Structures are given as C-alpha cells and as structure tokens.
Short mmCIF file of C-alpha atoms in Angstrom, two decimals:
data_model
loop_
_atom_site.label_atom_id
_atom_site.label_comp_id
_atom_site.label_asym_id
_atom_site.label_seq_id
_atom_site.Cartn_x
_atom_site.Cartn_y
_atom_site.Cartn_z
CA MET A 1 0.09 0.02 -0.02
CA GLU A 2 1.98 3.00 -1.22
CA PHE A 3 0.98 6.59 0.91
CA SER A 4 -1.39 8.13 -0.40
CA PHE A 5 -5.57 9.34 -0.27
CA GLY A 6 -7.06 8.49 -3.42
CA ARG A 7 -9.30 11.02 -5.12
CA ARG A 8 -11.00 14.06 -4.17
CA SER A 9 -13.96 13.39 -2.62
CA THR A 10 -17.30 14.05 -4.29
CA ALA A 11 -18.56 16.29 -1.36
CA SER A 12 -15.45 18.57 -2.15
CA ALA A 13 -15.20 22.13 -3.52
CA ALA A 14 -15.11 21.33 -6.63
CA SER A 15 -17.80 19.44 -7.35
CA ARG A 16 -20.91 21.22 -6.50
CA PRO A 17 -24.10 21.83 -8.84
CA ILE A 18 -23.40 23.09 -12.86
CA GLY A 19 -25.98 26.47 -11.74
CA SER A 20 -23.17 28.82 -12.04
CA ILE A 21 -19.72 26.54 -11.49
CA PRO A 22 -17.62 29.63 -14.46
CA ARG A 23 -18.49 32.51 -13.64
CA THR A 24 -18.90 31.09 -9.45
CA ARG A 25 -14.97 29.25 -10.16
CA PHE A 26 -14.25 33.14 -12.22
CA TRP A 27 -14.87 35.07 -9.34
CA ILE A 28 -13.29 33.04 -6.75
CA PHE A 29 -9.94 33.04 -8.81
CA PHE A 30 -9.27 36.07 -8.23
CA SER A 31 -10.99 36.64 -4.91
CA VAL A 32 -7.68 35.00 -3.41
CA LEU A 33 -5.20 35.84 -5.89
CA ALA A 34 -5.85 39.18 -4.06
CA ARG A 35 -5.80 37.75 -1.31
CA LEU A 36 -2.39 36.64 -1.30
CA GLY A 37 0.30 38.06 0.70
CA HIS A 38 3.61 39.37 -0.13
CA ALA A 39 5.63 37.17 -2.38
CA SER A 40 8.39 37.81 -4.71
CA ALA A 41 8.23 37.54 -8.49
CA LYS A 42 10.31 35.29 -9.17
CA GLU A 43 7.87 33.21 -7.20
CA LYS A 44 5.17 34.74 -8.23
CA ARG A 45 6.23 33.92 -11.69
CA ARG A 46 7.05 30.07 -10.50
CA MET A 47 2.97 29.73 -9.29
CA ILE A 48 2.01 30.83 -12.75
CA PHE A 49 4.28 27.95 -14.36
CA ARG A 50 2.92 25.39 -11.66
CA PHE A 51 -0.66 26.66 -11.82
CA LEU A 52 -0.20 25.97 -15.80
CA ARG A 53 0.85 22.48 -15.13
CA ALA A 54 -1.91 21.59 -12.91
CA PRO A 55 -4.59 23.81 -13.74
CA HIS A 56 -7.91 21.44 -12.38
CA SER A 57 -6.10 20.55 -9.11
CA MET A 58 -4.90 24.45 -8.41
CA ARG A 59 -8.46 25.00 -9.79
CA ALA A 60 -10.28 22.89 -7.02
CA TRP A 61 -7.96 23.92 -4.70
CA PHE A 62 -8.45 27.39 -4.86
CA ILE A 63 -12.09 27.35 -4.60
CA ASP A 64 -11.21 25.10 -1.09
CA LEU A 65 -8.81 27.35 0.21
CA HIS A 66 -11.94 30.35 -0.35
CA ASP A 67 -14.18 28.62 1.64
CA ILE A 68 -11.43 27.61 4.36
CA CYS A 69 -10.60 31.46 4.56
CA SER A 70 -14.55 32.77 4.53
CA ARG A 71 -15.34 30.11 7.61
CA SER A 72 -11.98 31.72 9.55
CA ARG A 73 -12.13 34.19 8.32
CA VAL A 74 -9.15 35.10 7.38
CA ASP A 75 -7.93 38.36 5.16
CA THR A 76 -4.26 38.08 3.88
CA ILE A 77 -3.70 34.36 3.07
CA PRO A 78 0.02 33.05 2.42
CA PHE A 79 1.30 33.24 -0.55
CA ASP A 80 3.17 29.22 0.29
CA LEU A 81 -0.93 27.74 1.56
CA ALA A 82 -1.94 29.63 -2.20
CA ASN A 83 0.90 27.23 -3.89
CA LYS A 84 1.29 24.57 -1.96
CA PRO A 85 -0.10 21.53 -4.25
CA ALA A 86 1.68 22.38 -6.91
CA ARG A 87 4.56 22.06 -4.92
CA HIS A 88 6.16 18.43 -3.19
CA PHE A 89 4.75 18.16 0.49
CA LEU A 90 3.98 15.91 2.85
CA CYS A 91 5.07 12.63 0.92
CA ASN A 92 6.95 12.67 -2.84
CA ASN A 93 4.68 10.44 -4.14
CA LEU A 94 1.21 12.58 -4.30
CA ARG A 95 0.07 13.92 -7.26
CA PRO A 96 -0.80 17.41 -7.43
CA ALA A 97 -4.81 16.55 -6.99
CA GLN A 98 -3.71 14.64 -3.55
CA ARG A 99 -2.23 17.39 -2.46
CA SER A 100 -5.11 19.61 -3.13
CA HIS A 101 -7.52 16.87 -0.98
CA ILE A 102 -5.36 15.96 1.81
CA LEU A 103 -5.05 19.92 2.21
CA ALA A 104 -8.92 20.65 1.89
CA TYR A 105 -8.75 17.65 4.06
CA HIS A 106 -6.64 19.34 6.69
CA TYR A 107 -8.24 22.66 7.50
CA ASP A 108 -11.21 21.14 7.27
CA ALA A 109 -11.09 19.17 10.44
CA LEU A 110 -8.41 21.77 11.77
CA LEU A 111 -11.66 23.96 12.06
CA ASN A 112 -14.42 21.80 13.30
CA VAL A 113 -11.77 20.45 16.13
CA MET A 114 -10.77 24.02 16.42
CA GLY A 115 -12.61 26.43 15.07
CA GLY A 116 -12.21 29.88 12.78
CA GLN A 117 -10.56 31.71 15.27
CA HIS A 118 -7.63 29.59 16.36
CA VAL A 119 -7.57 28.96 12.50
CA ARG A 120 -7.33 32.10 11.99
CA ASP A 121 -4.28 32.53 14.26
CA LEU A 122 -2.42 29.74 13.07
CA ILE A 123 -2.84 30.60 8.65
CA ALA A 124 -1.46 34.48 10.28
CA GLY A 125 1.78 33.23 11.66
CA SER A 126 0.67 32.75 15.19
CA HIS A 127 1.34 29.88 17.37
CA LEU A 128 -0.91 27.96 19.79
CA THR A 129 0.95 26.67 23.16
CA LEU A 130 0.90 23.24 24.13
CA ALA A 131 2.52 23.00 27.37
CA ASP A 132 5.14 25.03 29.07
CA PHE A 133 7.61 23.01 31.46
CA VAL A 134 10.79 23.17 33.55
CA GLY A 135 14.19 21.01 33.15
CA ARG A 136 15.93 19.83 36.10
CA SER A 137 18.76 22.76 35.46
CA GLY A 138 15.45 25.47 35.33
CA ASN A 139 15.27 26.16 32.25
CA HIS A 140 11.98 26.73 31.11
CA TYR A 141 10.72 25.05 27.73
CA GLU A 142 7.74 25.07 25.41
CA LEU A 143 5.65 22.64 22.97
CA ARG A 144 3.83 24.83 20.02
CA LEU A 145 1.34 23.99 17.42
CA GLU A 146 1.40 26.01 14.49
CA ARG A 147 2.17 27.04 10.63
CA SER A 148 5.11 27.12 9.39
CA PRO A 149 7.14 28.02 5.93
CA LEU A 150 10.36 26.55 7.87
CA TRP A 151 9.22 23.01 7.74
CA SER A 152 5.85 23.28 4.73
CA ARG A 153 7.83 20.17 2.91
CA GLU A 154 6.39 17.82 6.21
CA GLY A 155 3.13 18.67 6.33
CA GLU A 156 0.83 21.95 7.21
CA LEU A 157 1.41 21.93 10.92
CA THR A 158 4.78 21.97 13.23
CA CYS A 159 4.74 20.73 16.67
CA ARG A 160 8.02 22.61 17.95
CA LEU A 161 10.44 21.81 21.41
CA LEU A 162 12.18 25.10 21.96
CA VAL A 163 13.94 26.30 24.91
CA GLN A 164 11.53 29.33 25.54
CA ASN A 165 14.60 31.29 27.72
CA ASP A 166 16.51 31.74 24.39
CA GLN A 167 13.72 30.43 21.76
CA VAL A 168 16.21 28.33 20.35
CA THR A 169 14.36 25.66 18.62
CA VAL A 170 15.66 21.33 19.86
CA ALA A 171 13.36 18.85 17.47
CA THR A 172 10.12 19.48 15.12
CA THR A 173 7.72 17.31 14.48
CA THR A 174 5.33 18.37 11.31
CA PHE A 175 2.08 16.78 10.17
CA ALA A 176 -0.76 16.68 8.19
CA ILE A 177 -4.49 15.55 9.03
CA GLY A 178 -6.12 13.38 6.25
CA PRO A 179 -7.99 10.10 5.05
CA ASP A 180 -7.31 6.27 4.82
CA GLN A 181 -6.38 5.51 1.22
CA LYS A 182 -8.83 2.44 1.64
CA ASP A 183 -11.58 3.61 3.95
CA GLY A 184 -11.27 7.07 4.50
CA HIS A 185 -11.19 7.10 8.58
CA ARG A 186 -9.31 9.99 9.65
CA CYS A 187 -5.44 9.37 10.29
CA LEU A 188 -2.51 11.41 11.13
CA TRP A 189 0.47 11.97 8.70
CA ILE A 190 3.74 12.43 9.97
CA GLY A 191 5.99 13.17 7.10
CA GLY A 192 8.97 14.69 8.84
CA LEU A 193 10.77 14.52 12.60
CA GLN A 194 13.77 17.35 12.52
CA GLY A 195 16.54 18.50 15.01
CA SER A 196 18.06 21.13 15.96
CA ALA A 197 19.68 23.54 13.82
CA LYS A 198 23.18 22.69 12.36
CA HIS A 199 25.86 25.21 13.84
CA TYR A 200 24.20 23.59 17.70
CA GLY A 201 25.56 20.35 16.64
CA LYS A 202 24.79 17.39 18.79
CA THR A 203 25.44 19.67 21.94
CA LEU A 204 22.26 21.02 21.97
CA THR A 205 20.42 17.62 22.14
CA VAL A 206 22.14 16.20 24.35
CA HIS A 207 22.20 19.25 26.97
CA VAL A 208 18.49 19.18 26.41
CA THR A 209 18.15 15.32 26.81
CA LYS A 210 19.73 15.17 30.23
CA ASP A 211 17.81 17.64 31.65
CA LEU A 212 14.30 16.36 30.82
CA PHE A 213 16.00 13.14 32.62
CA GLY A 214 16.75 10.88 29.82
CA LEU A 215 14.02 12.57 27.28
CA ARG A 216 15.03 12.84 24.26
CA PRO A 217 13.32 15.79 22.40
CA LYS A 218 12.64 13.47 20.00
CA ASP A 219 10.84 10.97 22.05
CA LEU A 220 8.89 13.74 23.78
CA LEU A 221 7.44 15.65 20.89
CA MET A 222 6.22 11.88 19.30
CA HIS A 223 4.53 11.19 22.91
CA VAL A 224 2.93 15.64 22.00
CA ILE A 225 1.45 13.37 18.59
CA TYR A 226 -0.33 10.54 20.60
CA ALA A 227 -2.06 13.11 22.28
CA LEU A 228 -2.56 15.62 19.28
CA LYS A 229 -4.16 12.36 17.22
CA GLU A 230 -6.64 11.94 20.08
CA SER A 231 -7.45 15.91 20.06
CA PHE A 232 -8.31 14.92 16.38
CA ASP A 233 -10.35 12.43 16.51
CA ALA A 234 -7.79 10.37 14.09
CA ALA A 235 -7.76 6.47 13.81
CA GLU A 236 -4.02 5.84 13.69
CA ILE A 237 -1.21 7.78 13.37
CA MET A 238 0.83 6.92 10.06
CA THR A 239 4.43 8.59 8.65
CA ALA A 240 6.80 9.15 5.41
CA SER A 241 9.55 6.55 5.40
CA ASN A 242 13.17 7.89 3.56
CA LEU A 243 11.92 7.08 0.63
CA GLY A 244 8.89 8.25 0.97
CA HIS A 245 10.11 12.33 2.95
CA ALA A 246 9.22 14.99 0.41
CA SER A 247 12.84 16.14 0.06
CA SER A 248 14.20 13.06 -0.62
CA ARG A 249 14.48 13.26 -4.51
CA VAL A 250 16.22 16.10 -3.18
CA TYR A 251 18.23 14.97 -1.29
CA ARG A 252 18.54 11.45 -3.20
CA ALA A 253 22.77 12.48 -4.74
CA ARG A 254 23.43 13.52 -1.32
CA LYS A 255 23.91 11.98 2.19
CA TRP A 256 20.92 11.43 4.10
CA VAL A 257 21.19 12.81 7.22
CA ALA A 258 18.12 11.32 9.52
CA ASP A 259 16.89 7.58 8.91
CA TYR A 260 13.72 7.87 9.38
CA ASP A 261 12.68 4.12 9.05
CA ARG A 262 14.93 2.94 11.57
CA TYR A 263 13.38 5.70 14.21
CA TRP A 264 9.48 4.38 13.48
CA ILE A 265 11.14 0.30 13.60
CA GLU A 266 12.56 1.80 16.99
CA LEU A 267 8.88 2.88 17.95
CA GLY A 268 6.80 -0.46 16.83
CA ALA A 269 6.43 0.42 12.84
CA THR A 270 5.37 -1.62 10.74
CA PRO A 271 6.00 -1.35 6.95
CA ASN A 272 3.11 0.43 4.54
CA GLY A 273 4.60 -0.02 0.93
CA PRO A 274 7.92 1.31 0.20
CA TYR A 275 6.49 5.54 0.57
CA ALA A 276 5.31 4.91 4.56
CA PHE A 277 5.18 3.31 7.79
CA LYS A 278 1.91 2.59 10.74
CA LEU A 279 3.30 3.50 14.21
CA PRO A 280 1.15 1.43 16.52
CA ALA A 281 -1.82 2.20 18.39
CA GLN A 282 0.29 2.94 21.87
CA LEU A 283 4.06 3.29 22.14
CA ARG A 284 5.76 1.06 24.54
CA ARG A 285 7.27 2.60 27.92
CA ARG A 286 10.07 0.44 29.54
CA SER A 287 9.19 -1.01 32.52
CA ILE A 288 11.12 -0.02 35.93
CA ASP A 289 11.90 -3.87 35.96
CA GLU A 290 13.72 -3.41 33.04
CA VAL A 291 15.75 -0.63 34.30
CA THR A 292 18.71 -0.90 36.57
CA PRO A 293 18.95 0.02 40.05
CA THR A 294 20.87 3.11 39.49
CA LYS A 295 18.64 4.43 36.92
CA ARG A 296 15.59 4.47 38.93
CA GLY A 297 15.38 7.51 40.28
CA ALA A 298 15.75 8.91 36.69
CA TRP A 299 13.00 7.20 35.06
CA ARG A 300 11.08 7.29 38.47
CA ALA A 301 11.28 11.58 37.35
CA ARG A 302 10.89 11.67 33.76
CA HIS A 303 8.13 9.32 33.45
CA VAL A 304 6.50 11.71 36.14
CA LEU A 305 6.90 14.69 33.68
CA LEU A 306 6.20 13.06 30.33
CA ASP A 307 2.46 12.33 31.51
CA LYS A 308 2.33 16.08 33.54
CA ILE A 309 2.81 17.63 29.67
CA VAL A 310 0.87 14.72 28.24
CA GLU A 311 -2.19 15.90 29.88
CA ASP A 312 -1.23 19.67 29.72
CA VAL A 313 -0.88 19.13 26.09
CA ARG A 314 -4.96 16.86 26.51
CA VAL A 315 -6.02 19.74 28.40
CA MET A 316 -4.66 22.83 26.64
CA GLN A 317 -6.38 21.40 23.72
CA ARG A 318 -9.84 20.44 25.66
CA GLN A 319 -9.35 24.42 25.72
CA TYR A 320 -9.32 25.56 22.07
CA ARG A 321 -11.84 23.29 21.22
CA LYS A 322 -14.30 24.42 24.12
CA ALA A 323 -13.21 27.94 23.70
CA SER A 324 -13.61 27.25 18.91
CA VAL A 325 -18.04 26.37 20.14
CA SER A 326 -18.19 29.35 22.29
CA CYS A 327 -16.61 31.53 19.42
CA ASP A 328 -18.79 29.81 17.09
CA THR A 329 -21.62 29.75 18.75
CA GLY A 330 -21.23 33.97 19.19
CA ASP A 331 -21.05 34.24 15.94
CA ASN A 332 -24.33 31.75 14.72
CA GLY A 333 -25.87 34.88 17.38
#
C-alpha cells in the first residue's frame, strides 16, 4: 500500500452543482489572488508555471481555499499556502490532485475541531502553546503548535519544542490530517521529524536530554503527537519513510542525514508500502523492572515529567476546542 489519499471527495467544492459554476469559479479565483500575501516576482512566476502544469487541481484548491478562509475569516492568504498543491510536500509520491485534497481535508478537520479563530491565528503565523515546563537545571521549555514555511515541505502543522529562555528550537515534527486510503477514516500523517539547527550540532540535543531526565526530544514530540491524535479524533498515525520523505529526491545524490525508517521501526512501526510506515496504536514504555536500580530514580522523574506534559497538552487542546465552540456559538448568535 502506498502513502496515498485517493481521489478528491465528491463532497468537495470542486463538485458543486453546475448552475453558475463558470462565473463562481472565475470570481473565486480572482478573489483568492487579490488576498494573497507578499511574494517576490520569482515566486509569482513559479506559481503561474505550476498552475499551468496542474490547472484542474489548483483551481479546485482555490475553491476550497476560498471556503476555508471564509469560514476562518482570514483576510490575507499566505502565498506559500495558495501555492502548496503545486509543490512536493508531506510525501513525494503524491500528485497535485492528492495534495490539494489532503489540504482541504486537513483544514476542514481543523475548523471542526479548533474553530475559525484558532485556524485564523495559525494561518496568520501565530502559534498555540500546548505546554510549558521546567527541566532539572531550571531551564524553561515550551511546546508550540504552529504553521511555519520553514517546515512546509513536511506537512501543514508543526509541533515544536524550544528552549523558552532564548527561543532556540530543539526539535520539530510536522504533520497533516488526512483520510486513510482504504476506508477514508481520519489519520494523522507525519511528514518529517527534525532536530536542532546544524550549528548547534548534537550538543544541544544531549544537553536537553539530560535536562529532561533522559527523555529524548524526539521521543517527547512523539508522545505529544499521540495526544494530538486523540484531540483530532484520528484513528491512526502514518509516517513518511526515507523514500517517501518530501525532500528525498533533493537529497538522493547527497548524504541522507536522518534515517526515518530506523526510528519508526524503533517505535514499533510496520511498513505500509515503500513510502510509509504505520505506527502502533500506543507507544511502548519501558517497565521499571527493565531499568537498572541505579537509574530508576531518573526513570521515575522522566515519566512523571512526561505524564505531566502529555496531560497539559490534552488540557490545552480541550480548552482550545471549548473556546472554538463558544466563538462559533457567539458568531451564529
């Protein structure tokens, strides 16, 4: 089975009644163009070229994007978001029609779960705080949910761990919400997992791991992803393999730094075709009996911290959902 999302749903904006479609599509197309954010002349030329290569998919995406922005009351549409189906993202075997479909599905799910206000904030470049906590050294850390062009090739939402004191990024994982290929149930699709910037090397990762009682940053992010899976009502988690990573074509002639396959297998994932892995229903935690007596104190502290972070993420997500219901009720009233 491949990392695929099938064809566009018949309920999408692209399949509305024929009535006044030509005029409506014409108006929507120019309405979206008029609301695009800043872009260089080079980026605009690339967008025109890509639009010509996949006109049907881009036109369908513009209709969906117009609906998304209307529901979330977005005034300025990020240029990279409008152009996204024409570029490789999430997995390199997706076609433009599949990419536009997953984006429409993703934002429909976000709007239903988080509401228009939070979706508007994310599209505008703001972040939502999922949790903040303190390490053993006294350093403050923060977990954010955001939409950033920095990791846009790997998905549409990024969960980022950073040192709050100096705003240094420790690790990120980027994902999108999409349908399963077979039965259409909701899945959380991970397109990438990144560490700190190159100039920090492994020093920062090692320091943070020690500061979190031996909890590796990427492991922390995966536990957060499982909490987000519950919040977004997803049935399972799928991940891109080395071959399926959106940048694998770019790095094919160079040294591949991150071995995604090895890490997913370490978590207990099973291959789902050449482009993806399926993660287990739950992450396995080592029992205290598997830990040497001299390290059991750190094991207990690590799991107390991890349980607190995951619970904080769940609480914040419930608050965001509750706030979205209140806002939507107020808008309707």
